[in-house]
């Protein structure tokens, strides 16, 4: 089976196929009410055991989500609900259908209450109901926090929060039917160093739980129930990759300098303080993007100032004296925070997202800015605003930052004078205006993941048009060159934190354009540093005009592949 390889490495193991509860349930039972009642009791106990197990492992990881689990455990014992369900069994319904009806009855009652707390409990009842129905139907559940034996997850889709809870010691790799290379699930997989393939279309149809699988995250190939000789070949490949990784370790601790002496920075993108370990282990010379929204996911309310301060301080201290660029909240798009109560939008990537939400909710934004500035004395901090589309937004965000700084200083709190303030260039409007924006900030970081989708009108999550989603599109690359030139004209440094920064074929071109900092998934850092060390800056510069004169993405990609081989010293 072929998909899009989005996180490199080879995984070999057993499949665990996650399926949703089917929308059509069996209705009329051929069993007696007593037999259905026994099925129900078994699944109630099983669901309770699952919840207790998650509850036990959840304290440290999920914080106050543990309380929700308590509420759900109580639902499995709720006499009012269960007697209604048992009545329905007597009418000849299956346990699945009876439970669904009972759950809906109580969920609707709760939803119509005045009390917000009770209204929210409707979701708990439905969630618990789904868990019990899943058990009745023998469908594995999607909670990835407590998997037993290590396995390869096969799912229709995974949300960024699903992926964030995966533990590499339990999840050998994952395969999804849908998705694109820069979906946040894919990005998380690279951060966690879990091999992954998306867009297999039929993975969940054709693979069964327990099948033996080989997943090649580089090529996007999935092999189901392989013959022993194929398995042997892949085990050998796995060993060779581990060996190469080991060899690259020698580059750690040295600067990244091209063959003719141009120094650049190769940094890592992270999502949580824990990821610093992987960044340092993989030789990152800084953090070019800390996606702070992962602090806000998988919880029930906003993280407070103190909690954020601790997280930022931890990252700054771990990485010091290297620079850490922390991006302010970029919620929206494919990263939902249910507790913010944001309305569903038909175009979430063009909607109420990132800086737009922050400027609209100053209290929430200021909490983050306070935490950032308080942490600034613990290392070298850059603060970066996402999704900038206009000069007004930059000025408003900077205005709020200045105000927060003043407040902290008047409270006697120490704040570093060295904090750099930058913006992401990920919307074409910002790229076009980059000469104007460069006068307002200390650095730019080019976010190609979004810049590609907004420049070419290709949804980054839509597997169906994945072939149109390419960093080699000449329009995207011309914008990138323009941004770097404008940045340098006004004396600021320009980095790139979109996935294109770690693309081995693009690196020579980006180097030639003058990119100062390349920030990528930690696993690509050492490969990229090794490549940059072999390249010649003057030669790369001389090639830029020729490559950008090409008219199609395919021509550019092909030319870069050829240059990649010939240009290396
Ligand atoms: C980008 O858009 O390139 C980027 C780095 O931000 P994100 O992937 O989080 O949208
Ligand atoms: Mg972005």
Coordinates of C-alpha atoms and ligand atoms in Angstrom, one line a residue:
X1 CA 0.0 0.0 0.0
X2 CA 1.3 3.4 -0.9
X3 CA 0.8 6.7 1.1
X4 CA 2.7 9.8 1.8
X5 CA 5.7 9.3 4.1
X6 CA 5.6 12.1 6.6
X7 CA 7.9 11.0 9.4
X8 CA 11.0 9.1 8.4
X9 CA 12.2 5.7 9.8
X10 CA 11.1 2.1 9.5
X11 CA 8.6 0.6 11.9
X12 CA 8.0 -3.2 12.1
X13 CA 5.2 -4.5 14.3
X14 CA 1.6 -5.5 14.7
X15 CA -1.3 -3.3 13.6
X16 CA -3.9 -1.9 15.9
X17 CA -6.8 -0.6 13.7
X18 CA -8.8 2.2 15.3
X19 CA -12.3 2.4 14.0
X20 CA -15.1 4.7 15.0
X21 CA -18.4 3.3 16.2
X22 CA -20.4 2.7 13.0
X23 CA -23.2 5.2 12.5
X24 CA -25.7 2.4 11.9
X25 CA -26.1 0.1 15.0
X26 CA -27.8 -3.3 15.1
X27 CA -31.4 -2.5 16.3
X28 CA -33.6 -5.6 16.9
X29 CA -32.0 -8.4 18.9
X30 CA -32.2 -12.1 18.2
X31 CA -31.2 -12.8 21.8
X32 CA -33.4 -12.7 24.9
X33 CA -33.6 -9.5 27.0
X34 CA -31.7 -11.4 29.7
X35 CA -28.9 -12.3 27.3
X36 CA -28.7 -8.8 26.1
X37 CA -28.6 -7.6 29.7
X38 CA -25.6 -9.9 30.3
X39 CA -23.8 -8.4 27.3
X40 CA -24.5 -5.0 28.6
X41 CA -23.2 -5.8 32.1
X42 CA -20.0 -7.2 30.7
X43 CA -19.4 -4.1 28.6
X44 CA -20.2 -1.8 31.5
X45 CA -17.6 -3.5 33.7
X46 CA -15.1 -3.5 30.8
X47 CA -15.7 0.2 30.1
X48 CA -15.3 0.9 33.9
X49 CA -12.0 -1.0 34.0
X50 CA -10.7 0.9 30.9
X51 CA -11.7 4.2 32.5
X52 CA -10.0 3.3 35.8
X53 CA -6.9 2.3 34.0
X54 CA -6.7 5.6 32.1
X55 CA -7.5 7.4 35.3
X56 CA -4.6 5.8 37.1
X57 CA -2.1 6.6 34.3
X58 CA -3.6 10.0 33.6
X59 CA -2.8 12.1 36.7
X60 CA 0.6 13.2 35.8
X61 CA -0.1 13.6 32.1
X62 CA -3.6 15.0 31.9
X63 CA -3.9 17.1 35.0
X64 CA -7.5 18.0 35.6
X65 CA -8.8 15.7 32.8
X66 CA -8.7 13.1 35.5
X67 CA -11.9 14.6 37.0
X68 CA -13.7 14.0 33.8
X69 CA -12.8 10.4 34.0
X70 CA -14.3 10.2 37.5
X71 CA -17.5 11.6 36.2
X72 CA -17.5 9.0 33.4
X73 CA -16.8 6.2 35.8
X74 CA -19.9 7.3 37.7
X75 CA -22.0 7.2 34.5
X76 CA -21.3 3.5 34.0
X77 CA -23.0 2.9 37.4
X78 CA -25.8 5.4 37.0
X79 CA -29.0 3.6 38.1
X80 CA -31.4 6.0 36.4
X81 CA -29.7 5.6 33.1
X82 CA -29.3 1.9 33.4
X83 CA -32.9 1.2 34.3
X84 CA -34.1 3.1 31.3
X85 CA -31.7 1.1 29.1
X86 CA -32.9 -2.2 30.6
X87 CA -36.5 -1.2 29.9
X88 CA -35.6 -0.9 26.2
X89 CA -33.9 -4.3 26.2
X90 CA -37.3 -5.7 27.3
X91 CA -38.8 -4.1 24.2
X92 CA -36.4 -6.3 22.1
X93 CA -33.7 -3.8 21.3
X94 CA -30.0 -4.8 21.2
X95 CA -27.8 -3.5 24.0
X96 CA -26.1 -1.1 21.5
X97 CA -29.4 0.5 20.4
X98 CA -30.9 0.6 23.9
X99 CA -27.8 2.3 25.3
X100 CA -27.7 4.8 22.5
X101 CA -31.3 5.7 23.1
X102 CA -30.9 6.0 26.8
X103 CA -27.7 8.1 26.5
X104 CA -29.4 10.4 24.0
X105 CA -32.4 10.8 26.3
X106 CA -30.3 12.0 29.2
X107 CA -27.8 13.9 27.1
X108 CA -30.8 15.9 25.5
X109 CA -32.2 16.6 29.0
X110 CA -28.9 18.0 30.2
X111 CA -28.3 20.0 27.0
X112 CA -31.5 21.9 27.7
X113 CA -30.6 22.9 31.2
X114 CA -29.8 26.5 32.2
X115 CA -26.7 25.5 34.1
X116 CA -23.6 25.5 31.9
X117 CA -21.8 22.9 34.0
X118 CA -24.7 20.4 33.5
X119 CA -24.9 21.2 29.8
X120 CA -21.3 20.3 29.4
X121 CA -21.9 16.9 31.1
X122 CA -24.0 15.9 28.1
X123 CA -20.7 15.4 26.3
X124 CA -19.5 13.1 29.1
X125 CA -22.6 10.9 28.9
X126 CA -22.2 10.6 25.1
X127 CA -18.5 9.9 25.4
X128 CA -19.1 7.2 27.9
X129 CA -21.9 5.8 25.9
X130 CA -19.6 5.5 22.8
X131 CA -17.0 3.7 24.9
X132 CA -19.6 1.1 26.1
X133 CA -21.0 0.7 22.6
X134 CA -17.4 0.3 21.2
X135 CA -16.9 -2.5 23.7
X136 CA -20.2 -4.2 22.8
X137 CA -19.2 -4.1 19.1
X138 CA -15.5 -5.1 19.7
X139 CA -14.2 -1.9 18.2
X140 CA -10.8 -0.7 19.6
X141 CA -10.9 2.8 21.1
X142 CA -8.8 5.8 20.1
X143 CA -7.3 6.7 23.5
X144 CA -3.6 6.4 22.9
X145 CA -2.4 7.2 26.3
X146 CA -2.4 3.7 27.7
X147 CA -1.6 1.3 25.0
X148 CA -0.2 -2.0 26.2
X149 CA 2.2 -3.7 23.8
X150 CA 4.0 -1.5 21.3
X151 CA 2.1 -1.5 18.0
X152 CA 1.5 0.4 14.7
X153 CA -1.7 2.5 14.8
X154 CA -3.9 2.4 11.8
X155 CA -6.6 5.1 11.8
X156 CA -8.8 7.0 9.5
X157 CA -7.4 10.3 10.8
X158 CA -5.7 11.5 14.0
X159 CA -6.0 14.9 15.5
X160 CA -3.0 16.8 16.7
X161 CA -4.1 16.1 20.3
X162 CA -4.3 12.4 19.6
X163 CA -0.7 12.4 18.3
X164 CA 0.5 14.6 21.2
X165 CA -0.6 11.9 23.6
X166 CA 1.3 9.1 21.8
X167 CA 4.2 7.7 23.7
X168 CA 7.0 6.5 21.4
X169 CA 7.6 3.5 23.7
X170 CA 4.1 2.3 22.9
X171 CA 3.5 3.5 19.4
X172 CA 6.0 2.2 16.8
X173 CA 4.4 4.1 14.0
X174 CA 1.1 5.2 12.5
X175 CA -0.8 5.1 9.3
X176 CA -3.8 7.2 8.4
X177 CA -6.2 7.1 5.5
X178 CA -6.2 10.9 5.1
X179 CA -3.9 13.8 5.8
X180 CA -1.0 15.8 4.3
X181 CA 2.7 16.3 5.0
X182 CA 2.2 19.5 7.0
X183 CA -0.8 18.5 9.1
X184 CA 0.0 19.0 12.7
X185 CA -0.3 15.3 13.3
X186 CA 2.5 14.7 10.8
X187 CA 4.6 17.4 12.4
X188 CA 4.1 15.9 15.9
X189 CA 5.1 12.5 14.6
X190 CA 8.4 13.9 13.4
X191 CA 8.9 15.7 16.7
X192 CA 8.2 12.4 18.6
X193 CA 10.5 10.6 16.1
X194 CA 7.6 8.2 15.3
X195 CA 7.6 6.9 11.7
X196 CA 4.4 7.8 10.0
X197 CA 2.5 7.6 6.7
X198 CA -0.7 9.5 5.8
X199 CA -3.1 9.4 2.9
X200 CA -3.2 5.6 2.3
X201 CA -6.9 6.1 1.6
X202 CA -7.9 2.5 2.4
X203 CA -5.6 1.6 5.3
X204 CA -8.4 1.0 7.8
X205 CA -10.3 -1.0 5.2
X206 CA -7.5 -3.4 4.2
X207 CA -5.5 -3.8 7.4
X208 CA -6.8 -5.8 10.3
X209 CA -5.8 -5.6 14.0
X210 CA -3.0 -8.1 14.5
X211 CA -1.7 -8.0 10.9
X212 CA 2.1 -7.8 10.8
X213 CA 3.2 -4.6 9.2
X214 CA 6.3 -2.8 7.8
X215 CA 5.9 0.9 7.6
X216 CA 8.6 2.9 5.7
X217 CA 8.2 6.5 6.6
X218 CA 10.7 7.6 4.0
X219 CA 9.1 6.1 1.0
X220 CA 5.5 6.0 2.2
X221 CA 5.2 2.2 1.6
X222 CA 3.2 -0.1 3.9
X223 CA 3.7 -3.8 3.6
X224 CA 1.0 -6.0 5.1
X225 CA 2.0 -9.5 6.3
X226 CA 5.4 -9.5 4.6
X227 CA 7.3 -12.6 3.6
X228 CA 10.3 -13.5 5.8
X229 CA 12.9 -12.3 3.2
X230 CA 11.2 -8.9 2.8
X231 CA 11.1 -8.6 6.6
X232 CA 14.9 -9.4 6.7
X233 CA 15.6 -6.7 4.1
X234 CA 13.7 -4.1 6.1
X235 CA 15.4 -5.1 9.4
X236 CA 18.7 -4.5 7.6
X237 CA 17.6 -1.1 6.4
X238 CA 16.5 -0.2 9.9
X239 CA 20.0 -1.2 11.2
X240 CA 21.7 0.9 8.4
X241 CA 19.6 4.0 9.3
X242 CA 20.5 3.6 13.0
X243 CA 24.2 3.4 12.1
X244 CA 24.0 6.5 9.9
X245 CA 22.3 8.4 12.7
X246 CA 25.1 7.3 15.1
X247 CA 27.8 8.5 12.6
X248 CA 26.2 12.0 12.3
X249 CA 26.6 12.4 16.1
X250 CA 30.1 13.6 15.4
X251 CA 28.8 16.9 14.1
X252 CA 27.3 17.9 17.5
X253 CA 29.0 20.7 19.3
X254 CA 30.6 22.2 16.1
X255 CA 29.2 25.2 14.3
X256 CA 27.5 24.8 10.9
X257 CA 29.8 26.4 8.3
X258 CA 29.6 25.9 4.5
X259 CA 32.7 24.7 2.7
X260 CA 33.6 28.3 1.8
X261 CA 33.0 29.7 5.3
X262 CA 29.4 31.0 5.5
X263 CA 28.0 30.3 9.0
X264 CA 24.3 29.4 9.3
X265 CA 22.1 28.2 12.2
X266 CA 20.3 24.9 12.1
X267 CA 17.6 24.9 14.8
X268 CA 14.8 22.6 15.8
X269 CA 11.0 23.1 16.0
X270 CA 9.4 21.9 19.3
X271 CA 6.0 21.6 20.7
X272 CA 6.6 21.0 24.4
X273 CA 9.5 21.6 26.9
X274 CA 10.1 17.8 26.8
X275 CA 11.1 18.1 23.1
X276 CA 14.3 20.0 24.1
X277 CA 15.8 16.7 24.9
X278 CA 15.3 15.5 21.3
X279 CA 16.5 18.8 19.9
X280 CA 19.8 18.7 21.9
X281 CA 20.3 15.0 21.2
X282 CA 19.9 15.7 17.5
X283 CA 22.4 18.6 17.5
X284 CA 20.1 21.6 17.2
X285 CA 21.8 25.0 17.5
X286 CA 18.7 26.6 19.0
X287 CA 14.9 26.5 18.7
X288 CA 13.5 28.3 15.7
X289 CA 9.9 27.6 16.6
X290 CA 8.3 26.6 19.8
X291 CA 4.6 26.0 18.9
X292 CA 3.1 27.0 22.2
X293 CA -0.4 25.8 21.3
X294 CA 0.6 22.3 22.5
X295 CA 0.5 23.7 26.0
X296 CA -3.1 24.6 25.4
X297 CA -4.3 21.3 23.9
X298 CA -5.6 18.2 25.8
X299 CA -6.9 20.1 28.8
X300 CA -10.1 21.7 30.0
X301 CA -9.1 25.3 30.4
X302 CA -6.4 27.9 29.5
X303 CA -3.0 27.4 31.1
X304 CA -2.3 30.2 33.6
X305 CA 0.6 32.6 33.7
X306 CA 2.6 30.6 36.2
X307 CA 2.3 27.3 34.3
X308 CA 3.3 29.0 31.1
X309 CA 6.2 30.8 32.7
X310 CA 7.5 27.5 34.1
X311 CA 7.3 25.9 30.6
X312 CA 9.1 28.8 28.8
X313 CA 11.7 29.0 31.6
X314 CA 12.4 25.3 31.3
X315 CA 12.9 25.6 27.5
X316 CA 15.1 28.7 27.8
X317 CA 17.3 27.1 30.4
X318 CA 17.6 23.8 28.6
X319 CA 18.7 25.4 25.4
X320 CA 20.8 28.3 26.8
X321 CA 23.0 29.9 25.5
X322 CA 21.2 29.1 22.3
X323 CA 18.3 31.3 21.1
X324 CA 14.8 30.0 21.5
X325 CA 12.0 31.5 19.4
X326 CA 8.7 31.1 21.1
X327 CA 5.7 31.7 19.0
X328 CA 2.6 33.1 20.6
X329 CA -0.6 31.0 20.5
X330 CA -1.5 29.8 17.0
X331 CA -4.9 28.2 17.7
X332 CA -7.4 27.6 15.0
X333 CA -6.9 25.8 11.6
X334 CA -6.4 22.2 12.5
X335 CA -5.7 22.9 16.2
X336 CA -9.0 23.2 18.1
X337 CA -9.3 24.2 21.7
X338 CA -12.8 23.1 22.6
X339 CA -12.8 25.2 25.8
X340 CA -12.4 28.5 24.0
X341 CA -15.9 27.9 22.6
X342 CA -15.0 28.9 19.1
X343 CA -17.7 28.4 16.5
X344 CA -17.2 25.9 13.7
X345 CA -16.1 27.6 10.6
X346 CA -16.3 26.5 7.0
X347 CA -12.8 27.8 6.2
X348 CA -10.9 27.4 9.5
X349 CA -7.5 28.1 7.9
X350 CA -8.8 31.5 6.6
X351 CA -10.7 32.2 9.8
X352 CA -10.5 33.2 13.4
X353 CA -7.0 31.9 14.0
X354 CA -3.7 32.7 15.7
X355 CA -2.9 36.5 16.1
X356 CA -6.5 37.3 15.1
X357 CA -7.8 35.4 18.2
X358 CA -5.1 36.8 20.4
X359 CA -5.7 40.5 19.5
X360 CA -9.4 39.9 20.0
X361 CA -8.8 38.3 23.5
X362 CA -6.3 40.7 25.1
X363 CA -6.6 39.1 28.5
X364 CA -5.6 35.7 27.2
X365 CA -2.9 37.2 25.1
X366 CA -1.4 39.3 27.9
X367 CA -1.2 36.3 30.1
X368 CA 1.0 34.6 27.6
X369 CA 3.1 37.7 27.0
X370 CA 3.6 38.2 30.7
X371 CA 4.8 34.6 31.1
X372 CA 7.2 35.0 28.1
X373 CA 8.7 38.3 29.4
X374 CA 9.1 36.9 32.9
X375 CA 10.9 33.9 31.5
X376 CA 13.2 36.1 29.3
X377 CA 15.9 36.4 31.9
X378 CA 16.6 32.6 31.8
X379 CA 18.1 32.5 28.4
X380 CA 18.0 34.0 24.9
X381 CA 14.4 34.7 23.9
X382 CA 12.8 35.6 20.6
X383 CA 9.1 36.2 20.7
X384 CA 7.3 35.6 17.4
X385 CA 3.8 36.5 16.2
X386 CA 2.0 34.0 13.8
X387 CA -0.3 34.6 10.9
X388 CA 0.6 38.3 10.4
X389 CA -1.2 39.7 7.4
X390 CA -0.8 43.5 7.9
X391 CA 1.3 46.2 9.5
X392 CA -1.5 47.1 11.9
X393 CA -1.4 43.6 13.4
X394 CA 2.4 43.9 14.0
X395 CA 1.9 47.3 15.7
X396 CA -0.9 46.2 17.9
X397 CA 0.9 43.0 19.0
X398 CA 4.0 45.0 19.7
X399 CA 2.0 47.6 21.5
X400 CA 0.5 45.0 23.8
X401 CA 4.0 43.5 24.4
X402 CA 5.3 47.0 25.4
X403 CA 2.4 47.5 27.7
X404 CA 3.0 44.2 29.4
X405 CA 6.7 44.9 29.7
X406 CA 5.9 48.3 31.4
X407 CA 3.5 46.6 33.8
X408 CA 6.1 44.0 34.8
X409 CA 8.8 46.6 35.3
X410 CA 6.6 48.7 37.5
X411 CA 5.9 45.6 39.5
X412 CA 9.6 45.2 40.0
X413 CA 9.8 42.0 37.9
X414 CA 13.1 41.4 36.0
X415 CA 12.7 41.4 32.2
X416 CA 15.6 40.9 29.8
X417 CA 16.5 43.9 27.5
X418 CA 17.7 41.5 24.8
X419 CA 14.4 39.9 23.8
X420 CA 14.1 39.8 20.0
X421 CA 10.6 40.4 18.5
X422 CA 9.8 38.8 15.1
X423 CA 7.0 37.7 12.9
X424 CA 6.1 34.7 10.8
X425 CA 5.9 35.3 7.1
X426 CA 3.3 32.7 6.2
X427 CA 0.7 34.8 4.4
X428 CA 1.4 36.2 0.9
X429 CA 0.3 39.7 2.0
X430 CA 3.1 39.7 4.6
X431 CA 5.7 38.4 2.0
X432 CA 4.7 41.2 -0.4
X433 CA 4.9 43.8 2.4
X434 CA 8.1 42.4 3.8
X435 CA 10.1 45.6 3.1
X436 CA 7.7 47.6 5.2
X437 CA 7.3 44.9 8.0
X438 CA 11.1 44.5 8.2
X439 CA 11.4 48.0 9.7
X440 CA 9.2 46.9 12.6
X441 CA 10.8 43.7 13.8
X442 CA 14.1 42.0 14.7
X443 CA 13.6 38.9 12.5
X444 CA 11.4 37.1 10.1
X445 CA 10.7 33.4 10.1
X446 CA 9.2 32.1 6.9
X447 CA 6.3 29.6 7.5
X448 CA 6.2 27.7 4.3
X449 CA 3.6 25.2 5.6
X450 CA 1.0 28.0 5.4
X451 CA 2.7 30.1 2.8
X452 CA 2.4 27.3 0.3
X453 CA -1.3 26.8 1.0
X454 CA -2.2 30.5 0.9
X455 CA -0.1 31.3 -2.2
X456 CA -1.3 28.4 -4.3
X457 CA -4.8 28.0 -2.7
X458 CA -4.1 24.3 -1.8
X459 CA -5.4 23.1 1.5
X460 CA -2.4 21.6 3.4
X461 CA -4.6 18.9 4.9
X462 CA -6.3 17.7 1.8
X463 CA -4.7 14.4 0.6
X464 CA -6.6 14.5 -2.6
X465 CA -4.6 17.6 -3.9
X466 CA -1.4 16.7 -2.1
X467 CA 0.5 16.6 -5.4
X468 CA -0.4 20.3 -5.9
X469 CA 1.0 21.2 -2.4
X470 CA 4.6 21.8 -3.1
X471 CA 7.4 24.0 -1.8
X472 CA 8.9 23.9 -5.3
X473 CA 6.2 26.1 -6.8
X474 CA 8.0 29.0 -8.4
X475 CA 5.6 31.5 -6.9
X476 CA 6.3 30.3 -3.4
X477 CA 10.1 30.3 -4.0
X478 CA 10.0 33.8 -5.5
X479 CA 8.2 35.0 -2.4
X480 CA 10.8 33.4 -0.2
X481 CA 13.6 35.1 -2.1
X482 CA 11.8 38.4 -1.8
X483 CA 11.3 38.0 1.9
X484 CA 15.0 37.2 2.5
X485 CA 16.2 40.1 0.4
X486 CA 13.8 42.6 2.1
X487 CA 14.9 41.3 5.5
X488 CA 18.5 41.8 4.7
X489 CA 18.0 45.2 3.2
X490 CA 16.8 46.4 6.6
X491 CA 19.4 44.5 8.5
X492 CA 17.4 41.8 10.2
X493 CA 18.0 38.0 10.1
X494 CA 15.7 35.7 8.2
X495 CA 14.9 32.1 9.1
X496 CA 12.5 29.5 7.9
X497 CA 10.5 27.3 10.3
X498 CA 8.2 25.6 7.8
X499 CA 8.9 22.0 6.8
X500 CA 10.6 23.2 3.6
X501 CA 13.6 24.3 5.8
X502 CA 14.5 20.6 6.3
X503 CA 14.0 19.6 2.7
X504 CA 17.4 18.3 1.6
X505 CA 16.9 19.2 -2.1
X506 CA 15.8 22.8 -1.2
X507 CA 18.5 23.5 1.3
X508 CA 21.1 24.5 -1.4
X509 CA 18.7 26.9 -2.9
X510 CA 17.7 28.5 0.4
X511 CA 21.4 28.8 1.3
X512 CA 22.0 30.5 -2.0
X513 CA 19.1 33.0 -1.3
X514 CA 20.9 33.9 1.9
X515 CA 18.7 32.2 4.5
X516 CA 20.3 32.7 7.9
X517 CA 18.5 30.1 10.0
X518 CA 17.0 26.8 9.1
X519 CA 14.5 25.4 11.7
X520 CA 13.1 21.9 11.3
X521 CA 12.0 18.7 13.0
X522 CA 14.8 17.6 15.3
X523 CA 15.3 14.4 13.3
X524 CA 16.4 16.3 10.2
X525 CA 18.9 18.6 12.0
X526 CA 22.1 16.5 11.7
X527 CA 21.4 15.4 8.1
X528 CA 20.9 19.1 7.2
X529 CA 24.0 20.2 9.1
X530 CA 26.1 17.6 7.3
X531 CA 24.7 18.7 3.9
X532 CA 25.3 22.4 4.6
X533 CA 28.9 21.6 5.6
X534 CA 29.5 20.1 2.2
X535 CA 27.9 22.9 0.2
X536 CA 29.6 26.0 -1.3
X537 CA 27.7 29.3 -0.6
X538 CA 29.1 31.2 -3.6
X539 CA 28.1 28.4 -6.0
X540 CA 24.7 28.1 -4.4
X541 CA 24.2 31.9 -4.8
X542 CA 25.2 31.8 -8.4
X543 CA 22.4 29.2 -9.1
X544 CA 19.4 31.0 -7.6
X545 CA 18.5 33.2 -10.6
X546 CA 18.7 30.2 -13.0
X547 CA 16.5 28.1 -10.8
X548 CA 13.9 30.8 -10.2
X549 CA 13.6 31.5 -13.9
X550 CA 12.1 28.0 -14.4
X551 CA 8.4 28.0 -14.9
X552 CA 7.1 24.9 -13.2
X553 CA 7.5 23.1 -9.8
X554 CA 8.4 19.9 -11.6
X555 CA 11.3 21.6 -13.4
X556 CA 12.5 23.2 -10.3
X557 CA 12.4 20.0 -8.3
X558 CA 14.2 18.1 -11.0
X559 CA 16.9 20.7 -11.3
X560 CA 17.4 20.8 -7.6
X561 CA 17.7 17.1 -7.4
X562 CA 20.5 17.2 -10.1
X563 CA 22.2 20.1 -8.4
X564 CA 22.0 18.3 -5.1
X565 CA 24.3 15.6 -6.5
X566 CA 26.6 17.8 -8.5
X567 CA 27.0 20.7 -6.1
X568 CA 28.1 18.8 -3.1
X569 CA 31.9 19.2 -2.6
Ligands
LIG1 C1 4.2 27.3 8.9 O1 3.0 27.6 8.6 O2 5.1 27.0 8.1 C2 4.5 27.0 10.4 C3 5.7 26.8 10.7 O3 3.5 27.1 11.3 P1 2.4 25.9 11.5 O4 2.9 24.7 10.7 O5 2.4 25.7 12.9 O6 1.2 26.5 10.9
LIG2 MG1 1.7 28.4 10.1

